[in-house]
Amino acid sequence: MAICTVYTTQSLNSTCSIYTPTTTKTQLSFHQKQLVLFSSSKRSGSRRGGSNTCVITCAAGDSQTIVIGLAADSGCGKSTFMRRLTSVFGGAAEPPKGGNPDSNTLISDTTTVICLDDYHSLDRTGRKEKGVTALDPRANNFDLMYEQVKAIKDGVAVEKPIYNHVTGLLDPPELIKPPKILVIEGLHPMFDQRVRDLLDFSIYLDISNEVKFAWKIQSVDTVWRASKASIEARKPDFDAYIDPQKQYADAVIEVLPTQLIPGDNEGKVLRVKLIMKEGVKYFSPVYLFDEGSTISWIPCGRKLTCSYPGIKFFYGPESYFGHEVSVLEMDGQFDRLDELIYVESHLSNISTKFYGEVTQQMLKHADFPGSNNGTGLFQTIVGLKIRDLFEQIIASKAAAPVEATKA
Ligand SMILES: Nc1ncnc2c1ncn2[C@@H]1O[C@H](COP(=O)(O)OP(=O)(O)OP(=O)(O)O)[C@@H](O)[C@H]1O
Ligand SMILES: O=C(CO)[C@H](O)[C@H](O)COP(=O)(O)O
């Protein structure tokens, strides 16, 4: 907390203006805000407010960390999504320099991504002994998770534990300094209400079981039976503790088998839904052609090459866990990523900074899983929406006056 002493006959530096009703010395206190005063004979601002109120307006508004939650089961594309998100902000995301080589943290200029596995309270042996999975709340320390996410949000660095996925042990902690954007990704970012309330935006990756199996088979084909068995063993806890979090998410990316090939369960062609909650501050849902209408669109034709089974978009309003949402759906896959610009130009509210930015991002990461379908497209768009949300929050803080009563 910094103390700011305000003399009404002085002006503040160029980022601040002071409006005060008297010429007497006034003391104000700020949370995480330091104001530099310069002596000047000029008086800045004008009289405003009641006789007992000082108002200070500062352009500096980036002292508080914005917190984003990303929930999903393991192996559901969180890391891929994080790579797309950090790329939107520019700069590479890397583990903390000189730290534990098995750290789960990724730091870039703007973002720090921490993995909530680091709040496991039981290590691998401990879970085995107690007969609980990592998805069980009893295997996680929500008090510490809350305290540390709150501290970071308030601008205070923390010593966060590390869960080592190589050894299955809890390693000594690592220092996490408050970034501009903190992403907490993992199994439980929206499970504990205290942590949930700290989130400025939340996302749930909802991968259907059929698709989960398909992705596991692709990634570890030699032990796919074990993977399938592990998905099945985790399912009761997944259903009890992970899946219900999607009701709290501001955006859900739901991944299902295609409907374009009757009876298809292969999980190669995907039907992906972007479910966007209405009424979320600083977040305006994406729409296709005409906001609020219901539209089914097959873009294949002169401008978009589509081989079998083609591509189908859907857009419309729906209800999701009692919330009003907008849903954008894409079934099928792109043959040529450079032609994605045709689809992008028909979408609105995608928060790009220039024409074709979605297509540029998709082309840049063409080798990431899901780049030829709705998973990559919607992850990229959500990344752009988060950048927009961040910029709006910063701008609103810069514009917001700080009010204090005269001491
Ligand atoms: N959009 C996608 N399309 C196809 N396969 C995908 C997609 N996203 C992820 N996968 C597959 O799932 C695997 C896991 O992806 P990723 O590492 O991004 O998930 P994760 O949730 O971070 O996993 P973990 O929790 O195990 O760290 C990838 O290796 C890839 O084979
Ligand atoms: O669900 C998980 C989240 O990633 C992991 O299974 C959990 O963190 C335990 O990890 P490990 O299997 O490496 O002991």
Tab-separated table of C-alpha atoms and ligand atoms in Angstrom:
chain	number	residue	atom	x	y	z
A	1	MET	CA	0.000	0.000	0.000
A	2	ALA	CA	1.460	3.351	-0.938
A	3	ILE	CA	0.547	6.610	0.772
A	4	CYS	CA	-0.076	9.613	-1.376
A	5	THR	CA	0.027	13.079	0.103
A	6	VAL	CA	-1.897	15.544	-1.939
A	7	TYR	CA	-1.497	19.321	-1.724
A	8	THR	CA	-4.225	21.084	-3.554
A	9	THR	CA	-1.934	23.772	-4.837
A	10	GLN	CA	0.248	21.195	-6.618
A	11	SER	CA	-0.438	19.273	-9.764
A	12	LEU	CA	0.203	15.509	-10.027
A	13	ASN	CA	2.341	14.013	-12.787
A	14	SER	CA	1.039	13.741	-16.291
A	15	THR	CA	-0.837	10.476	-15.695
A	16	CYS	CA	-2.967	11.886	-12.866
A	17	SER	CA	-5.387	14.711	-12.306
A	18	ILE	CA	-6.630	15.865	-8.916
A	19	TYR	CA	-9.967	17.429	-8.159
A	20	THR	CA	-10.286	18.764	-4.631
A	21	PRO	CA	-12.775	21.033	-2.945
A	22	THR	CA	-10.413	22.838	-0.560
A	23	THR	CA	-6.896	24.210	-0.497
A	24	THR	CA	-5.984	22.469	2.748
A	25	LYS	CA	-3.539	19.534	2.925
A	26	THR	CA	-5.345	16.243	2.244
A	27	GLN	CA	-4.021	12.716	2.793
A	28	LEU	CA	-5.241	9.802	0.664
A	29	SER	CA	-4.394	6.092	0.801
A	30	PHE	CA	-4.283	3.764	-2.211
A	31	HIS	CA	-4.044	0.036	-2.714
A	32	GLN	CA	-1.164	-0.811	-5.073
A	33	LYS	CA	-0.959	2.589	-6.504
A	34	GLN	CA	1.878	4.969	-6.123
A	35	LEU	CA	1.449	8.531	-7.189
A	36	VAL	CA	4.412	10.779	-7.879
A	37	LEU	CA	3.833	14.423	-7.038
A	38	PHE	CA	5.632	17.270	-8.736
A	39	SER	CA	5.824	20.762	-7.287
A	40	SER	CA	4.092	23.246	-9.439
A	41	SER	CA	2.433	26.538	-8.973
A	42	LYS	CA	-0.240	25.526	-11.458
A	43	ARG	CA	-3.356	23.925	-10.123
A	44	SER	CA	-4.632	20.947	-12.064
A	45	GLY	CA	-8.252	20.019	-12.449
A	46	SER	CA	-11.288	21.766	-11.137
A	47	ARG	CA	-13.573	21.631	-8.189
A	48	ARG	CA	-15.747	18.565	-8.190
A	49	GLY	CA	-17.763	16.365	-5.810
A	50	GLY	CA	-19.007	17.101	-2.281
A	51	SER	CA	-17.135	19.299	0.127
A	52	ASN	CA	-15.492	16.309	1.846
A	53	THR	CA	-14.315	14.405	-1.220
A	54	CYS	CA	-11.098	14.325	-3.219
A	55	VAL	CA	-11.085	12.612	-6.620
A	56	ILE	CA	-7.905	11.468	-8.334
A	57	THR	CA	-7.868	10.127	-11.876
A	58	CYS	CA	-4.760	8.260	-13.061
A	59	ALA	CA	-3.918	6.794	-16.435
A	60	ALA	CA	-1.717	4.119	-14.871
A	61	GLY	CA	-4.020	1.122	-14.469
A	62	ASP	CA	-1.916	-1.965	-14.918
A	63	SER	CA	-0.915	-2.658	-11.345
A	64	GLN	CA	-3.463	-5.427	-10.810
A	65	THR	CA	-3.203	-8.882	-12.311
A	66	ILE	CA	-6.077	-10.180	-14.403
A	67	VAL	CA	-6.888	-13.819	-13.697
A	68	ILE	CA	-8.140	-16.290	-16.315
A	69	GLY	CA	-9.281	-19.825	-15.439
A	70	LEU	CA	-9.015	-22.728	-17.881
A	71	ALA	CA	-10.572	-26.014	-16.781
A	72	ALA	CA	-10.374	-29.417	-18.443
A	73	ASP	CA	-9.507	-33.004	-17.788
A	74	SER	CA	-5.919	-34.021	-18.514
A	75	GLY	CA	-5.034	-34.628	-22.160
A	76	CYS	CA	-7.849	-32.393	-23.407
A	77	GLY	CA	-5.784	-29.724	-25.129
A	78	LYS	CA	-5.051	-27.218	-22.324
A	79	SER	CA	-1.366	-26.899	-23.255
A	80	THR	CA	-2.223	-26.437	-26.924
A	81	PHE	CA	-4.768	-23.771	-26.034
A	82	MET	CA	-2.227	-22.008	-23.795
A	83	ARG	CA	0.302	-21.950	-26.629
A	84	ARG	CA	-2.304	-20.322	-28.887
A	85	LEU	CA	-3.260	-17.814	-26.183
A	86	THR	CA	0.274	-16.718	-25.302
A	87	SER	CA	1.060	-16.381	-29.012
A	88	VAL	CA	-1.754	-13.808	-29.349
A	89	PHE	CA	0.122	-11.624	-26.850
A	90	GLY	CA	3.450	-12.208	-28.638
A	91	GLY	CA	6.690	-13.548	-27.203
A	92	ALA	CA	7.571	-17.094	-26.269
A	93	ALA	CA	6.267	-18.731	-23.097
A	94	GLU	CA	8.996	-20.524	-21.165
A	95	PRO	CA	9.475	-22.229	-17.790
A	96	PRO	CA	10.982	-20.001	-15.068
A	97	LYS	CA	14.663	-19.419	-15.888
A	98	GLY	CA	17.135	-21.356	-13.747
A	99	GLY	CA	14.342	-23.073	-11.863
A	100	ASN	CA	13.141	-26.638	-11.469
A	101	PRO	CA	13.379	-28.331	-14.903
A	102	ASP	CA	10.114	-30.127	-14.111
A	103	SER	CA	8.245	-26.880	-13.332
A	104	ASN	CA	4.737	-26.770	-14.800
A	105	THR	CA	4.787	-22.960	-15.098
A	106	LEU	CA	5.103	-21.025	-18.358
A	107	ILE	CA	6.066	-17.357	-18.368
A	108	SER	CA	5.934	-14.861	-21.222
A	109	ASP	CA	6.133	-11.047	-21.272
A	110	THR	CA	2.438	-10.632	-20.534
A	111	THR	CA	1.226	-13.958	-19.207
A	112	THR	CA	2.115	-16.455	-16.531
A	113	VAL	CA	0.403	-19.819	-16.817
A	114	ILE	CA	0.350	-21.892	-13.649
A	115	CYS	CA	-0.888	-25.452	-13.522
A	116	LEU	CA	-3.227	-26.239	-10.652
A	117	ASP	CA	-1.699	-29.717	-10.336
A	118	ASP	CA	0.845	-27.822	-8.217
A	119	TYR	CA	-1.813	-27.615	-5.502
A	120	HIS	CA	-2.083	-31.387	-5.141
A	121	SER	CA	-1.841	-31.951	-1.396
A	122	LEU	CA	-1.172	-35.668	-1.847
A	123	ASP	CA	1.669	-36.941	-3.982
A	124	ARG	CA	1.327	-40.028	-6.187
A	125	THR	CA	2.080	-42.444	-3.333
A	126	GLY	CA	-0.189	-40.559	-0.941
A	127	ARG	CA	-3.104	-40.780	-3.375
A	128	LYS	CA	-2.498	-44.469	-3.902
A	129	GLU	CA	-2.412	-45.103	-0.148
A	130	LYS	CA	-5.619	-43.160	0.441
A	131	GLY	CA	-7.301	-44.608	-2.662
A	132	VAL	CA	-8.165	-41.209	-4.159
A	133	THR	CA	-7.541	-39.773	-7.609
A	134	ALA	CA	-6.007	-36.357	-8.339
A	135	LEU	CA	-9.484	-35.207	-9.343
A	136	ASP	CA	-10.788	-35.702	-5.824
A	137	PRO	CA	-10.894	-32.417	-3.851
A	138	ARG	CA	-9.333	-34.288	-0.900
A	139	ALA	CA	-6.132	-34.598	-2.938
A	140	ASN	CA	-5.893	-30.823	-3.448
A	141	ASN	CA	-5.203	-27.821	-1.225
A	142	PHE	CA	-7.889	-25.264	-2.103
A	143	ASP	CA	-7.075	-22.975	0.838
A	144	LEU	CA	-3.545	-22.473	-0.448
A	145	MET	CA	-4.760	-22.172	-4.057
A	146	TYR	CA	-7.144	-19.394	-3.011
A	147	GLU	CA	-4.610	-17.550	-0.833
A	148	GLN	CA	-1.942	-17.600	-3.527
A	149	VAL	CA	-4.150	-16.684	-6.491
A	150	LYS	CA	-5.595	-13.833	-4.401
A	151	ALA	CA	-2.125	-12.643	-3.412
A	152	ILE	CA	-0.953	-12.630	-7.044
A	153	LYS	CA	-4.121	-10.830	-8.108
A	154	ASP	CA	-3.377	-8.223	-5.443
A	155	GLY	CA	0.148	-7.769	-6.774
A	156	VAL	CA	2.037	-9.892	-4.247
A	157	ALA	CA	4.576	-12.576	-5.274
A	158	VAL	CA	4.132	-16.077	-3.818
A	159	GLU	CA	6.168	-19.232	-3.264
A	160	LYS	CA	4.013	-21.751	-5.120
A	161	PRO	CA	4.499	-25.485	-4.623
A	162	ILE	CA	5.437	-27.696	-7.590
A	163	TYR	CA	3.906	-31.086	-8.319
A	164	ASN	CA	6.514	-33.046	-10.224
A	165	HIS	CA	4.830	-35.187	-12.888
A	166	VAL	CA	8.082	-37.037	-13.586
A	167	THR	CA	8.665	-38.255	-10.021
A	168	GLY	CA	5.122	-37.979	-8.649
A	169	LEU	CA	6.475	-35.962	-5.696
A	170	LEU	CA	5.847	-32.483	-4.313
A	171	ASP	CA	9.020	-30.448	-5.005
A	172	PRO	CA	10.280	-27.295	-3.239
A	173	PRO	CA	8.297	-24.202	-4.234
A	174	GLU	CA	9.061	-21.666	-6.980
A	175	LEU	CA	8.618	-17.898	-6.877
A	176	ILE	CA	5.708	-16.546	-8.925
A	177	LYS	CA	5.677	-12.792	-9.446
A	178	PRO	CA	2.435	-11.023	-10.377
A	179	PRO	CA	2.129	-10.867	-14.186
A	180	LYS	CA	-0.281	-8.748	-16.239
A	181	ILE	CA	-2.330	-11.862	-16.920
A	182	LEU	CA	-2.313	-14.947	-14.725
A	183	VAL	CA	-3.819	-18.087	-16.247
A	184	ILE	CA	-4.688	-20.868	-13.826
A	185	GLU	CA	-5.168	-24.046	-15.810
A	186	GLY	CA	-6.006	-27.512	-14.643
A	187	LEU	CA	-8.632	-29.716	-13.134
A	188	HIS	CA	-10.270	-27.329	-10.645
A	189	PRO	CA	-10.053	-23.590	-11.430
A	190	MET	CA	-13.809	-23.136	-10.906
A	191	PHE	CA	-14.415	-25.773	-8.214
A	192	ASP	CA	-13.871	-23.638	-5.102
A	193	GLN	CA	-16.127	-20.599	-4.979
A	194	ARG	CA	-13.422	-18.396	-3.448
A	195	VAL	CA	-11.066	-19.144	-6.364
A	196	ARG	CA	-13.911	-18.854	-8.879
A	197	ASP	CA	-14.746	-15.380	-7.605
A	198	LEU	CA	-11.187	-14.247	-8.364
A	199	LEU	CA	-11.536	-15.064	-12.070
A	200	ASP	CA	-11.994	-12.251	-14.562
A	201	PHE	CA	-12.857	-14.804	-17.269
A	202	SER	CA	-13.249	-18.576	-17.315
A	203	ILE	CA	-13.106	-21.240	-19.999
A	204	TYR	CA	-14.014	-24.922	-19.924
A	205	LEU	CA	-12.738	-27.390	-22.545
A	206	ASP	CA	-15.470	-29.988	-22.791
A	207	ILE	CA	-14.157	-32.968	-24.714
A	208	SER	CA	-16.613	-35.801	-25.222
A	209	ASN	CA	-15.473	-39.247	-24.145
A	210	GLU	CA	-15.313	-40.562	-27.729
A	211	VAL	CA	-12.978	-37.732	-28.715
A	212	LYS	CA	-10.896	-38.096	-25.528
A	213	PHE	CA	-10.315	-41.753	-26.441
A	214	ALA	CA	-9.386	-40.797	-30.001
A	215	TRP	CA	-6.827	-38.211	-28.824
A	216	LYS	CA	-5.336	-40.618	-26.297
A	217	ILE	CA	-4.972	-43.281	-28.986
A	218	GLN	CA	-3.165	-40.796	-31.247
A	219	SER	CA	-0.784	-39.649	-28.537
A	220	VAL	CA	0.072	-42.954	-26.818
A	221	ASP	CA	-1.044	-45.647	-29.248
A	222	THR	CA	1.106	-48.429	-27.768
A	223	VAL	CA	-0.639	-48.236	-24.405
A	224	TRP	CA	-4.036	-47.117	-25.612
A	225	ARG	CA	-5.813	-49.797	-23.627
A	226	ALA	CA	-4.261	-48.472	-20.412
A	227	SER	CA	-5.272	-44.941	-21.429
A	228	LYS	CA	-8.803	-46.014	-22.102
A	229	ALA	CA	-8.863	-47.852	-18.788
A	230	SER	CA	-7.518	-44.765	-17.015
A	231	ILE	CA	-10.191	-42.531	-18.574
A	232	GLU	CA	-12.830	-45.004	-17.412
A	233	ALA	CA	-11.330	-45.256	-13.901
A	234	ARG	CA	-11.310	-41.462	-13.555
A	235	LYS	CA	-14.847	-41.053	-14.901
A	236	PRO	CA	-16.787	-41.117	-11.588
A	237	ASP	CA	-14.552	-38.398	-10.111
A	238	PHE	CA	-14.518	-36.538	-13.402
A	239	ASP	CA	-18.327	-36.510	-13.423
A	240	ALA	CA	-18.500	-35.492	-9.761
A	241	TYR	CA	-15.822	-32.779	-9.559
A	242	ILE	CA	-14.591	-31.630	-12.973
A	243	ASP	CA	-17.500	-31.685	-15.399
A	244	PRO	CA	-19.875	-29.596	-13.175
A	245	GLN	CA	-17.496	-26.646	-13.439
A	246	LYS	CA	-18.654	-25.990	-16.998
A	247	GLN	CA	-21.833	-24.375	-15.675
A	248	TYR	CA	-19.688	-21.520	-14.301
A	249	ALA	CA	-17.599	-20.949	-17.437
A	250	ASP	CA	-17.940	-17.757	-19.464
A	251	ALA	CA	-16.958	-19.709	-22.581
A	252	VAL	CA	-17.093	-23.450	-23.224
A	253	ILE	CA	-15.440	-25.186	-26.173
A	254	GLU	CA	-17.339	-28.443	-26.591
A	255	VAL	CA	-15.835	-31.088	-28.854
A	256	LEU	CA	-18.043	-33.856	-30.227
A	257	PRO	CA	-17.900	-36.446	-33.005
A	258	THR	CA	-19.028	-35.152	-36.396
A	259	GLN	CA	-22.643	-35.330	-37.503
A	260	LEU	CA	-21.599	-35.082	-41.146
A	261	ILE	CA	-20.670	-38.780	-41.310
A	262	PRO	CA	-23.551	-40.878	-39.942
A	263	GLY	CA	-22.444	-43.175	-37.096
A	264	ASP	CA	-18.868	-41.821	-37.066
A	265	ASN	CA	-17.037	-42.382	-33.792
A	266	GLU	CA	-13.475	-42.147	-35.003
A	267	GLY	CA	-12.898	-38.676	-33.576
A	268	LYS	CA	-10.988	-37.490	-36.640
A	269	VAL	CA	-13.645	-35.184	-38.032
A	270	LEU	CA	-15.029	-33.034	-35.226
A	271	ARG	CA	-18.079	-30.982	-34.439
A	272	VAL	CA	-16.996	-28.123	-32.186
A	273	LYS	CA	-19.254	-25.700	-30.336
A	274	LEU	CA	-18.207	-22.367	-28.889
A	275	ILE	CA	-20.728	-21.614	-26.148
A	276	MET	CA	-20.525	-17.985	-25.018
A	277	LYS	CA	-22.354	-16.614	-21.997
A	278	GLU	CA	-24.330	-13.421	-22.527
A	279	GLY	CA	-23.942	-10.488	-20.150
A	280	VAL	CA	-20.317	-11.096	-19.137
A	281	LYS	CA	-18.511	-7.824	-18.496
A	282	TYR	CA	-15.921	-6.972	-21.173
A	283	PHE	CA	-16.942	-9.984	-23.282
A	284	SER	CA	-19.215	-9.711	-26.309
A	285	PRO	CA	-19.999	-13.046	-27.958
A	286	VAL	CA	-18.881	-13.705	-31.520
A	287	TYR	CA	-21.639	-13.946	-34.112
A	288	LEU	CA	-22.193	-15.110	-37.662
A	289	PHE	CA	-23.846	-12.679	-40.136
A	290	ASP	CA	-26.620	-11.344	-37.892
A	291	GLU	CA	-26.390	-11.069	-34.107
A	292	GLY	CA	-29.090	-12.974	-32.224
A	293	SER	CA	-30.500	-14.757	-35.262
A	294	THR	CA	-30.353	-18.494	-35.983
A	295	ILE	CA	-28.255	-19.463	-38.990
A	296	SER	CA	-27.060	-22.632	-40.635
A	297	TRP	CA	-24.275	-22.035	-43.177
A	298	ILE	CA	-22.406	-24.315	-45.543
A	299	PRO	CA	-19.480	-22.164	-46.707
A	300	CYS	CA	-18.215	-24.707	-49.264
A	301	GLY	CA	-18.427	-23.360	-52.787
A	302	ARG	CA	-16.451	-20.917	-54.868
A	303	LYS	CA	-14.394	-19.403	-52.035
A	304	LEU	CA	-13.768	-22.402	-49.775
A	305	THR	CA	-12.444	-25.773	-50.885
A	306	CYS	CA	-14.168	-28.606	-49.018
A	307	SER	CA	-13.556	-32.286	-49.549
A	308	TYR	CA	-15.820	-34.976	-48.044
A	309	PRO	CA	-17.611	-34.613	-45.636
A	310	GLY	CA	-17.612	-30.840	-46.046
A	311	ILE	CA	-18.061	-28.064	-43.483
A	312	LYS	CA	-21.178	-26.818	-41.763
A	313	PHE	CA	-21.539	-23.810	-39.454
A	314	PHE	CA	-24.381	-23.072	-37.105
A	315	TYR	CA	-25.049	-19.966	-35.019
A	316	GLY	CA	-27.863	-19.159	-32.655
A	317	PRO	CA	-29.079	-18.371	-29.135
A	318	GLU	CA	-29.511	-21.203	-26.634
A	319	SER	CA	-29.859	-21.810	-22.916
A	320	TYR	CA	-26.977	-23.463	-21.046
A	321	PHE	CA	-27.405	-24.410	-17.369
A	322	GLY	CA	-30.104	-21.745	-17.151
A	323	HIS	CA	-27.890	-19.043	-18.697
A	324	GLU	CA	-28.569	-17.266	-21.948
A	325	VAL	CA	-25.752	-18.116	-24.361
A	326	SER	CA	-24.787	-17.664	-28.004
A	327	VAL	CA	-23.500	-20.774	-29.724
A	328	LEU	CA	-21.227	-20.862	-32.760
A	329	GLU	CA	-20.675	-24.345	-34.128
A	330	MET	CA	-18.367	-25.741	-36.781
A	331	ASP	CA	-18.606	-29.324	-38.022
A	332	GLY	CA	-15.957	-30.629	-40.438
A	333	GLN	CA	-12.462	-29.548	-41.329
A	334	PHE	CA	-10.608	-27.087	-43.528
A	335	ASP	CA	-8.716	-28.365	-46.568
A	336	ARG	CA	-6.786	-25.140	-47.040
A	337	LEU	CA	-5.992	-22.896	-44.080
A	338	ASP	CA	-5.277	-19.869	-46.276
A	339	GLU	CA	-8.932	-19.950	-47.342
A	340	LEU	CA	-10.014	-19.556	-43.718
A	341	ILE	CA	-10.047	-15.800	-44.350
A	342	TYR	CA	-13.366	-16.369	-46.162
A	343	VAL	CA	-14.942	-17.774	-42.984
A	344	GLU	CA	-13.241	-15.154	-40.783
A	345	SER	CA	-14.689	-12.325	-42.871
A	346	HIS	CA	-18.220	-13.559	-42.105
A	347	LEU	CA	-17.689	-13.598	-38.336
A	348	SER	CA	-18.235	-10.490	-36.205
A	349	ASN	CA	-17.037	-9.450	-32.740
A	350	ILE	CA	-13.887	-11.554	-33.093
A	351	SER	CA	-11.758	-8.797	-31.513
A	352	THR	CA	-9.053	-8.823	-34.182
A	353	LYS	CA	-6.742	-5.821	-34.507
A	354	PHE	CA	-6.530	-6.149	-38.303
A	355	TYR	CA	-8.338	-7.940	-41.134
A	356	GLY	CA	-7.252	-11.584	-41.292
A	357	GLU	CA	-5.675	-11.847	-37.830
A	358	VAL	CA	-7.467	-15.121	-37.009
A	359	THR	CA	-6.257	-16.663	-40.269
A	360	GLN	CA	-2.734	-15.369	-39.630
A	361	GLN	CA	-2.670	-16.964	-36.154
A	362	MET	CA	-4.016	-20.251	-37.497
A	363	LEU	CA	-1.422	-20.322	-40.290
A	364	LYS	CA	1.344	-19.473	-37.826
A	365	HIS	CA	0.477	-22.550	-35.777
A	366	ALA	CA	-0.658	-24.859	-38.557
A	367	ASP	CA	1.300	-27.697	-36.922
A	368	PHE	CA	-0.626	-27.485	-33.615
A	369	PRO	CA	-3.283	-30.177	-33.093
A	370	GLY	CA	-6.719	-29.002	-34.216
A	371	SER	CA	-5.537	-26.329	-36.634
A	372	ASN	CA	-7.730	-27.653	-39.425
A	373	ASN	CA	-10.951	-27.675	-37.426
A	374	GLY	CA	-13.146	-25.803	-34.954
A	375	THR	CA	-10.923	-26.595	-31.950
A	376	GLY	CA	-8.055	-24.495	-33.302
A	377	LEU	CA	-10.363	-21.849	-34.751
A	378	PHE	CA	-12.330	-21.334	-31.538
A	379	GLN	CA	-9.254	-21.503	-29.281
A	380	THR	CA	-7.691	-18.763	-31.409
A	381	ILE	CA	-10.828	-16.629	-31.236
A	382	VAL	CA	-11.093	-17.070	-27.442
A	383	GLY	CA	-7.423	-16.006	-27.222
A	384	LEU	CA	-8.279	-12.800	-29.097
A	385	LYS	CA	-11.325	-12.220	-26.884
A	386	ILE	CA	-9.105	-12.559	-23.781
A	387	ARG	CA	-6.677	-9.986	-25.200
A	388	ASP	CA	-9.636	-7.663	-25.787
A	389	LEU	CA	-10.994	-8.258	-22.271
A	390	PHE	CA	-7.558	-7.518	-20.805
A	391	GLU	CA	-7.260	-4.276	-22.770
A	392	GLN	CA	-10.757	-3.181	-21.770
A	393	ILE	CA	-10.088	-3.849	-18.074
A	394	ILE	CA	-6.825	-1.872	-18.228
A	395	ALA	CA	-8.570	0.988	-20.010
A	396	SER	CA	-11.448	1.029	-17.528
A	397	LYS	CA	-9.040	1.146	-14.591
A	398	ALA	CA	-7.145	3.992	-16.166
A	399	ALA	CA	-10.336	5.959	-16.573
A	400	ALA	CA	-11.820	5.148	-13.171
A	401	PRO	CA	-11.484	7.894	-10.608
A	402	VAL	CA	-10.181	6.995	-7.164
A	403	GLU	CA	-12.361	8.568	-4.498
A	404	ALA	CA	-11.244	9.227	-0.966
A	405	THR	CA	-12.641	11.111	1.958
A	406	LYS	CA	-10.543	13.898	3.351
A	407	ALA	CA	-8.517	12.762	6.396
B	1	LIG	N1	-7.540	-30.011	-31.016
B	1	LIG	C1	-6.975	-31.217	-31.034
B	1	LIG	N2	-7.160	-32.048	-32.042
B	1	LIG	C2	-6.586	-33.288	-32.054
B	1	LIG	N3	-5.818	-33.755	-31.044
B	1	LIG	C3	-5.611	-32.947	-30.007
B	1	LIG	C4	-6.164	-31.635	-29.934
B	1	LIG	N4	-5.778	-31.068	-28.778
B	1	LIG	C5	-5.031	-31.976	-28.148
B	1	LIG	N5	-4.923	-33.111	-28.889
B	1	LIG	C6	-4.217	-34.332	-28.529
B	1	LIG	O1	-4.227	-34.478	-27.121
B	1	LIG	C7	-2.893	-34.517	-26.609
B	1	LIG	C8	-2.880	-33.670	-25.329
B	1	LIG	O2	-2.950	-32.295	-25.675
B	1	LIG	P1	-2.430	-31.188	-24.679
B	1	LIG	O3	-1.047	-31.530	-24.229
B	1	LIG	O4	-2.631	-29.862	-25.325
B	1	LIG	O5	-3.468	-31.395	-23.500
B	1	LIG	P2	-3.364	-31.114	-21.939
B	1	LIG	O6	-4.753	-30.951	-21.461
B	1	LIG	O7	-2.434	-29.998	-21.669
B	1	LIG	O8	-2.742	-32.450	-21.433
B	1	LIG	P3	-2.131	-32.784	-19.968
B	1	LIG	O9	-3.188	-32.489	-18.974
B	1	LIG	O10	-1.831	-34.241	-20.093
B	1	LIG	O11	-0.915	-31.928	-19.821
B	1	LIG	C9	-2.002	-33.977	-27.747
B	1	LIG	O12	-0.770	-34.595	-27.789
B	1	LIG	C10	-2.790	-34.292	-28.977
B	1	LIG	O13	-2.448	-35.596	-29.432
B	2	LIG	O1	-5.211	-35.380	-13.827
B	2	LIG	C1	-4.081	-34.960	-13.799
B	2	LIG	C2	-3.871	-33.542	-14.122
B	2	LIG	O2	-2.889	-33.343	-15.091
B	2	LIG	C3	-2.978	-35.856	-13.377
B	2	LIG	O3	-3.388	-37.170	-13.504
B	2	LIG	C4	-2.620	-35.554	-11.933
B	2	LIG	O4	-2.026	-34.266	-11.843
B	2	LIG	C5	-1.630	-36.581	-11.384
B	2	LIG	O5	-0.482	-36.587	-12.150
B	2	LIG	P1	0.388	-37.889	-12.337
B	2	LIG	O6	-0.495	-38.845	-13.065
B	2	LIG	O7	1.573	-37.412	-13.131
B	2	LIG	O8	0.765	-38.359	-10.973
